[in-house]
Amino acid sequence: MRKRLTKWRLLSLFTALTLVLAGCGEPFLSTLQPAGEVADMQYDLMVLSTLIMVVVIAVVTVIFIYVVVKFRRRKGEENNIPVQVEGNHKLEIIWTVIPILLLIILTVPVISATFKLGEVDAMADENRNPDEEIVVNVTANLYWWEFEYPDYGVVTSQELIVPTDEKVYFNLASKQNEVKHSFWIPSIGGKMDTNVEGNYATGENLNKMWLKFDSKRADQAGEYFYGKCAELCGPSHALMDFKVKAVSREEFDKWIADMQNTEPSATTDLAQQGEQLFEEKGCISCHAVTPKDERPSAARTAPSLANFGERSKIAGFMDHNEESLKNWLKDPEKYKPGNKMTNTYPKLNDQELDALTEYLMGLKVSNN
Amino acid sequence: MANNHNSTNPKVDLIYRKKRNAEEMKQQVVTFSMMIFLTIVAFIAVGYDGIGEWFKVPFILTLAVIQVIFQLYYFMHMKHKGHEASALFLFSGVFVAVLTVLAFMTIIWW
Amino acid sequence: MAHVEEKLTAENFPASPEKATLEGKNKFLGFWLFLGGETVLFASLFATFLALKDSAAGGPTTQEIFDLPLVFAATMLLLTSSLTSVYAMYHMKNFNFAKMQLWLIITVLLGLAFLILEIYEFTHYVHEYHFTITGSALGSSFYTLVGTHGLHVTFGLCWIVTLIVRNARRGLSLYNAPKYYTASLYWHFIDVVWVFIFTVVYLMGMVG
Amino acid sequence: MSTLTQKKGVGAVIWDYLTTVDHKKIAILYLITGGFFFLLGGLEALMIRIQLAIPNNDFVAAGTYNEILTMHGTTMIFLAAMPLLFALMNAVVPLQIGARDVAFPFLNSLGFWLFFFGGIFLNLSWFLGGAPDAGWTSYASLAIDSPGHGIDFYLLGLQVSGLGTLIAGINFLVTIINMRAPGMTYMRMPLFTWTTFVASALILFAFPALTVGLALLMLDRLFGTAFFKAALGGNTVIYEHLFWIFGHPEVYILILPAFGIFSEILPVFAKKRLFGYSSMVFATVLIGFLGFMVWAHHMFTTGLGPIANAIFAVATMAIAVPTGIKIFNWLFTIWGGSIKFTSPMLWSVAFIPSFVMGGVTGVMLAAAPADYQFHDTYFVVAHFHYVIVGGVVFAIFAGTTYWWPKMFGKMLNETLSKITFVLFFIGFHLTFFIQHFVGLWGMPRRVFTFLPNQGWEAANLVSSVGAFFMAVATIVLLINVIQTSIKGERVGNDPWGDGRTLEWAIPSPPPEYNFKQTPLVRGLDPLWVEKMAGNKEITPAEPLSDIHMPNGSILPFIISLGLFIASFGFLYREDYSWGLAVLILGFVITFGAMFFRSILDDHGYHIHKEDLLNDGKGGKA
Ligand code: HEA
Ligand code: HEA
Ligand code: CUA
Ligand SMILES: [Cu+2]
């Protein structure tokens, strides 16, 4: 009985281990492959705490195996009565004090990291230089993300673009009167909730955090990092992804300049037709197509499409190609249950879909 | 089992008990006057413009706590013996209550 | 458990009738524990009120509407009713059933008066100031806290009235003494809560 | 279940159980209902694992998944784990302290029926327009936004069953304080009684916070108040606090009795007294105490600020110390013992390393900055299933097999029990170990599906396979139960042979009055003390005399039924014209029954000395 037990246990441990050794997850999304100062700090804590825990588990397991093997009732011992030990003060003190010491080792870096990660005073500093430390206003909507760069008057959605190797500060809030979400870029740093009480109009109750994106490791991770919504927010919570492009400061500045200066326009005939449809079908009443969306935050009820043509995903998770765009426009409900676009516009026929697709795919801000 | 045979002579016992009860009732009336007094002081303190808020709030809270202690120990007899378990659980409740109120006053929003 | 069949008289009536039987002891303790739980219940409501006391959402604030004389009158009524129920318990210990019932009736009347004042107060706020339970988070938390207390008062009144009526003919016994006693404990507890309500909600609400 | 079934007609048995106030029968009611809900919750778990076995699966729709997930958590915690523990507490605690009954037999029954109707009400949501879908935590903003009545079912159902739990808690407290046999001092109480005591105290102080949280949410949803509506100045963070002020103690309400069960079983099958009894008691109380000061560790990412996070992080970690004391005390209990690996013992020893794994990940979660990464990922799911399944569920399995003969007079089949253990143990680690890693690889919890190419496929599949091992194990257990109740053999007082506590001194199942004569307790592990003194029976504390028994009553059932009906009224008050009438009807039934109860004198009845003398060894009255 017992032998079979240990064998099974070994086996399951072994399967688990091979899986672990298979990798530390994907570099663009795993907390075990940190790519920024915040994630580094958290990773170090994770490693430290894991080490302590491994020690604890090891001690317990060693004693456990010894006891279970050594003191099992053998044949002929049925009537033995072991000594009834009441306790042992020395031992009890030992196993009270040692855990306390282990915990102290853990608490010191925990407290210091908690306060370091809470350092957001600079955001309110009037002399903050946006060219060194930018602020991004994140608004989480059902089920899409909006990123506003108040320093530059630029609004974008679904894809966060940030400069590398400098502190980026975030204000976090959910759309008024909607539900709570949580903003998380696993390989860059931990999450924080976007509360419904957060209010950009008054500046009250905003959650604040900072992150740093490491240029080298960003390059290694690939085109972009994955961002996730980490708070149950309804049927499509699982699909509320966003992407993060970490680019050098020059590239970032250029992108900002493009966003500030370029008005995307329809060039081809089909695209112009699409542009017209975009107005006729009422898309424009929700979606902005200019990078400088002047409407107040609360009025921005749909993702800005100003640079839609340059995105890497549609609606945060679908492949960025004409086919999936058409699928989306035909029946958004099928892809993102419970989204706020379904049934807000008239049915589209194939020709209209072609035109809209052409138009939307052509919405780009960069000149090249 | 029941403690209803605490004296050999019930008559003597009865007189003694009546006297004790009457004395206690007198205490209760004094307690009551104190409570009324504290209440009036609290209302006056709030109505009076001369003192600052920084003083008023802790002051009336203290008055409330004193008054409640009167209620608990005199009106609800917690000063009598046989209330050990009652006190333990009541104060545990108060402990959780204080934590809750404290938390809601400090970390609900900043 | 001795099964007491002998007739109760002032002589053989126990000093602490509420705890003379095992059932009584259990009731007594169980009720105190319940009050421990109620403490947390009210604390949660108080805490919620304190967290929301400035959330008038553009509606009336507490400073604008509270009427201190009214609250003072209500407080006096309830405090006095606490004393009258102490009198009732005093007579219970002396095995004087008639006087106990009488003092309890007075207690009920005082409690009723308190309740009427409270209802008047609420309607006054609603009609005079449009301060409602749905209008703002402040309104919600105010009415819920004070209203929950009011519900306790109502329940306490029903309880005591039931006891008075039901036992009017049967007189005092070791079976119903614990019931009377716990009812009076409940009544005091309601008073304790009110002390914090008038202090924290009304007086502090006036201070700001 | 019992042989009573054969003796009386079915109708009489049902009536007997509907009106019973006997703690042993109420225990059986809890066991059956809790067991049923465990199967239901398990079925929901299987559906979760099927849906997540492969990426982009469409076994269930997104909205349905959220309902399943919510109902799984809610059912398991409120309707399965807690009632199953109550079943064992009811069956065992009065016996362990040498009592004839609990302090409030009537309330005991009321507590059960409230739980029963609350649970049924909650689950009726499946058939009446959809189950709740905002997670078992039902955070305010999402819960208010959720259409339909699902959330209302959650709120009202939990409110009703929560009331039952509170009543049960008070009942256990008073029972333990007032009903102990002579000589059963606090420091001689068996640990299961101690942990029941502390867990009941936690219930007493934690559930009111839940009551308020649920009530405020209900007012917001059904009566238009603004507690959690930001536009009117409301604040959803209040709800989170209220929920977790309850929610964290709740997990200790679950684990402490589990600890108690293991503390009973380990000494028995190691034939050695519990090591460090007083420090075990101390640790239990300390865990209960600290349990109230750590709730905000569920809210590290809410934005409470670094000061609050740091304080709560440290407070949380402190709980590792008393828990560690317990772990090592258990290890040293069996150290030097003579360990017999019966099935209850297998669960108990397997618990030690399994729970430690879950406990230490808890301490990792408590490291606030690291929790910014862990929070709301599968790492958390792994943590709490390790502690809950590896702790609470193992304890329930251990305790049920251990006390089964005491409750039903028959022994479960050991071979089948061991098969259940092995399968469940493997399935458990297979399912949940790997979830730590998927979490760290970035997989959030509460997702109805996941996209391929994120590195999560293999791990999720392994996890799903594990769940089926647990399902098979559970089915084997069911077979075991059925087989035993059909042809199991009757057993005597102390079927395990090494019983140490009072429950093993009386017949299995015990007669309705438990102890013919109240026992005199002469030390820790009273039965063991008597055994060592060479006595066959426990020393009585009183001469044989009449026994006072409470009357059965249908009123608890009716009171609860009234609230059940009233809940429908609340729900449909605005939708249908009959809503308000039903609401009133329900309250009339409830308060009518309560009024009736207080009007009617109920003095109980007596079992006479002569009848007791005639009563054979079997002890059936
Ligand atoms: C039975 C249930 C149970 C138990 C016993 C515990 C026990 C613990 N839990 Fe767990 N927890 C849950 C059930 C439980 N938890 C649930 C259900 C959730 C999720 C709720 C939700 O969001 O849905 C949760 C979530 C949860 C979180 C929030 C995570 C998040 O959402 O971000 C945290 C954070 O601190 C935490 C911490 C702990 C700690 C520190 C313990 C400690 O008590 C553990 C102590 C034990 C040990 C440490 C092992 C033994 C000790 C030794 C061998 C001594 C030496 C040890 C050291 C020095 C470390 N738990
Ligand atoms: C006591 C508590 C408890 C228990 C015992 C369990 C047991 C299990 N849980 Fe539980 N779980 C929770 C409490 C619990 N869970 C909570 C609180 C949540 C969070 C919910 C939330 O986020 O809101 C959660 C969430 C949760 C998730 C995360 C879902 C998500 O975030 O999207 C998963 C996923 O794997 C999971 C799986 C399992 C599995 C496989 C088991 C297994 O151990 C189950 C084993 C049992 C069986 C397999 C039963 C077998 C049944 C049969 C054989 C049917 C036979 C039927 C008849 C005869 C009628 N659970
Ligand atoms: Cu947004 Cu989940
Ligand atoms: Cu917790």
PDB file of C-alpha atoms in Angstrom, chain A residues 8-21 32 50 53-54 57 61, chain D residues 49 353-358 360-361 364 378-387 389-390 424-441 458-467 470:
ATOM      1  CA  TRP A   8       2.442   7.469  -7.477  1.00  0.00           C
ATOM      2  CA  ARG A   9       3.529  10.570  -5.749  1.00  0.00           C
ATOM      3  CA  LEU A  10       6.894  10.479  -7.447  1.00  0.00           C
ATOM      4  CA  LEU A  11       5.228   9.975 -10.780  1.00  0.00           C
ATOM      5  CA  SER A  12       2.934  12.955 -10.473  1.00  0.00           C
ATOM      6  CA  LEU A  13       5.777  15.060  -9.183  1.00  0.00           C
ATOM      7  CA  PHE A  14       7.801  13.997 -12.154  1.00  0.00           C
ATOM      8  CA  THR A  15       5.164  14.915 -14.724  1.00  0.00           C
ATOM      9  CA  ALA A  16       4.769  18.253 -13.060  1.00  0.00           C
ATOM     10  CA  LEU A  17       8.477  18.840 -13.037  1.00  0.00           C
ATOM     11  CA  THR A  18       8.968  18.099 -16.716  1.00  0.00           C
ATOM     12  CA  LEU A  19       6.225  20.559 -17.466  1.00  0.00           C
ATOM     13  CA  VAL A  20       7.941  23.191 -15.392  1.00  0.00           C
ATOM     14  CA  LEU A  21      11.297  22.551 -16.947  1.00  0.00           C
ATOM     15  CA  LEU A  32       8.784  34.386 -14.502  1.00  0.00           C
ATOM     16  CA  THR A  50       9.876  30.367  -2.856  1.00  0.00           C
ATOM     17  CA  MET A  53       8.990  27.887   1.335  1.00  0.00           C
ATOM     18  CA  VAL A  54      11.081  25.158  -0.226  1.00  0.00           C
ATOM     19  CA  ILE A  57       8.467  22.071   2.792  1.00  0.00           C
ATOM     20  CA  THR A  61       8.708  16.367   4.267  1.00  0.00           C
TER      21      THR A  61
ATOM     22  CA  ARG D  49     -12.235  21.635 -16.122  1.00  0.00           C
ATOM     23  CA  PRO D 353       2.421  17.720   3.382  1.00  0.00           C
ATOM     24  CA  SER D 354      -0.507  18.695   1.147  1.00  0.00           C
ATOM     25  CA  PHE D 355      -1.695  21.403   3.465  1.00  0.00           C
ATOM     26  CA  VAL D 356       1.796  22.732   4.089  1.00  0.00           C
ATOM     27  CA  MET D 357       2.157  23.219   0.344  1.00  0.00           C
ATOM     28  CA  GLY D 358      -1.023  25.268   0.313  1.00  0.00           C
ATOM     29  CA  VAL D 360       3.253  28.269   2.280  1.00  0.00           C
ATOM     30  CA  THR D 361       1.841  29.568  -0.990  1.00  0.00           C
ATOM     31  CA  MET D 364       3.840  33.911  -0.627  1.00  0.00           C
ATOM     32  CA  TYR D 378      -4.394  30.561 -11.183  1.00  0.00           C
ATOM     33  CA  PHE D 379      -1.678  30.772  -8.570  1.00  0.00           C
ATOM     34  CA  VAL D 380      -4.379  31.857  -6.136  1.00  0.00           C
ATOM     35  CA  VAL D 381      -6.679  29.109  -7.386  1.00  0.00           C
ATOM     36  CA  ALA D 382      -3.893  26.622  -6.704  1.00  0.00           C
ATOM     37  CA  HIS D 383      -3.277  28.063  -3.244  1.00  0.00           C
ATOM     38  CA  PHE D 384      -6.798  27.820  -2.026  1.00  0.00           C
ATOM     39  CA  HIS D 385      -7.558  24.451  -3.479  1.00  0.00           C
ATOM     40  CA  TYR D 386      -4.447  23.136  -1.805  1.00  0.00           C
ATOM     41  CA  VAL D 387      -5.597  24.381   1.560  1.00  0.00           C
ATOM     42  CA  VAL D 389      -9.140  20.369  -0.706  1.00  0.00           C
ATOM     43  CA  GLY D 390      -5.895  19.225   0.895  1.00  0.00           C
ATOM     44  CA  PHE D 424      -8.406  11.351  -4.935  1.00  0.00           C
ATOM     45  CA  PHE D 425      -4.912  12.039  -3.695  1.00  0.00           C
ATOM     46  CA  ILE D 426      -3.394  11.589  -7.136  1.00  0.00           C
ATOM     47  CA  GLY D 427      -6.136  13.541  -8.829  1.00  0.00           C
ATOM     48  CA  PHE D 428      -5.826  16.365  -6.342  1.00  0.00           C
ATOM     49  CA  HIS D 429      -2.110  16.947  -6.870  1.00  0.00           C
ATOM     50  CA  LEU D 430      -2.421  16.427 -10.590  1.00  0.00           C
ATOM     51  CA  THR D 431      -5.149  19.034 -10.856  1.00  0.00           C
ATOM     52  CA  PHE D 432      -3.836  21.743  -8.656  1.00  0.00           C
ATOM     53  CA  PHE D 433      -0.046  21.522  -8.544  1.00  0.00           C
ATOM     54  CA  ILE D 434       0.373  22.628 -12.107  1.00  0.00           C
ATOM     55  CA  GLN D 435      -2.029  25.497 -11.591  1.00  0.00           C
ATOM     56  CA  HIS D 436       0.633  27.345  -9.594  1.00  0.00           C
ATOM     57  CA  PHE D 437       2.661  27.513 -12.761  1.00  0.00           C
ATOM     58  CA  VAL D 438      -0.080  28.463 -15.205  1.00  0.00           C
ATOM     59  CA  GLY D 439      -0.784  31.299 -12.853  1.00  0.00           C
ATOM     60  CA  LEU D 440       2.798  32.431 -12.878  1.00  0.00           C
ATOM     61  CA  TRP D 441       2.829  32.141 -16.650  1.00  0.00           C
ATOM     62  CA  ALA D 458      -0.452  21.327 -21.659  1.00  0.00           C
ATOM     63  CA  ALA D 459      -0.838  22.497 -18.101  1.00  0.00           C
ATOM     64  CA  ASN D 460      -4.570  22.987 -18.400  1.00  0.00           C
ATOM     65  CA  LEU D 461      -5.015  19.582 -19.921  1.00  0.00           C
ATOM     66  CA  VAL D 462      -3.114  17.920 -17.080  1.00  0.00           C
ATOM     67  CA  SER D 463      -5.235  19.811 -14.630  1.00  0.00           C
ATOM     68  CA  SER D 464      -8.441  18.630 -16.276  1.00  0.00           C
ATOM     69  CA  VAL D 465      -7.307  15.017 -16.278  1.00  0.00           C
ATOM     70  CA  GLY D 466      -6.656  15.251 -12.560  1.00  0.00           C
ATOM     71  CA  ALA D 467     -10.213  16.385 -11.907  1.00  0.00           C
ATOM     72  CA  MET D 470     -11.180  12.943  -8.153  1.00  0.00           C
TER      73      MET D 470
END
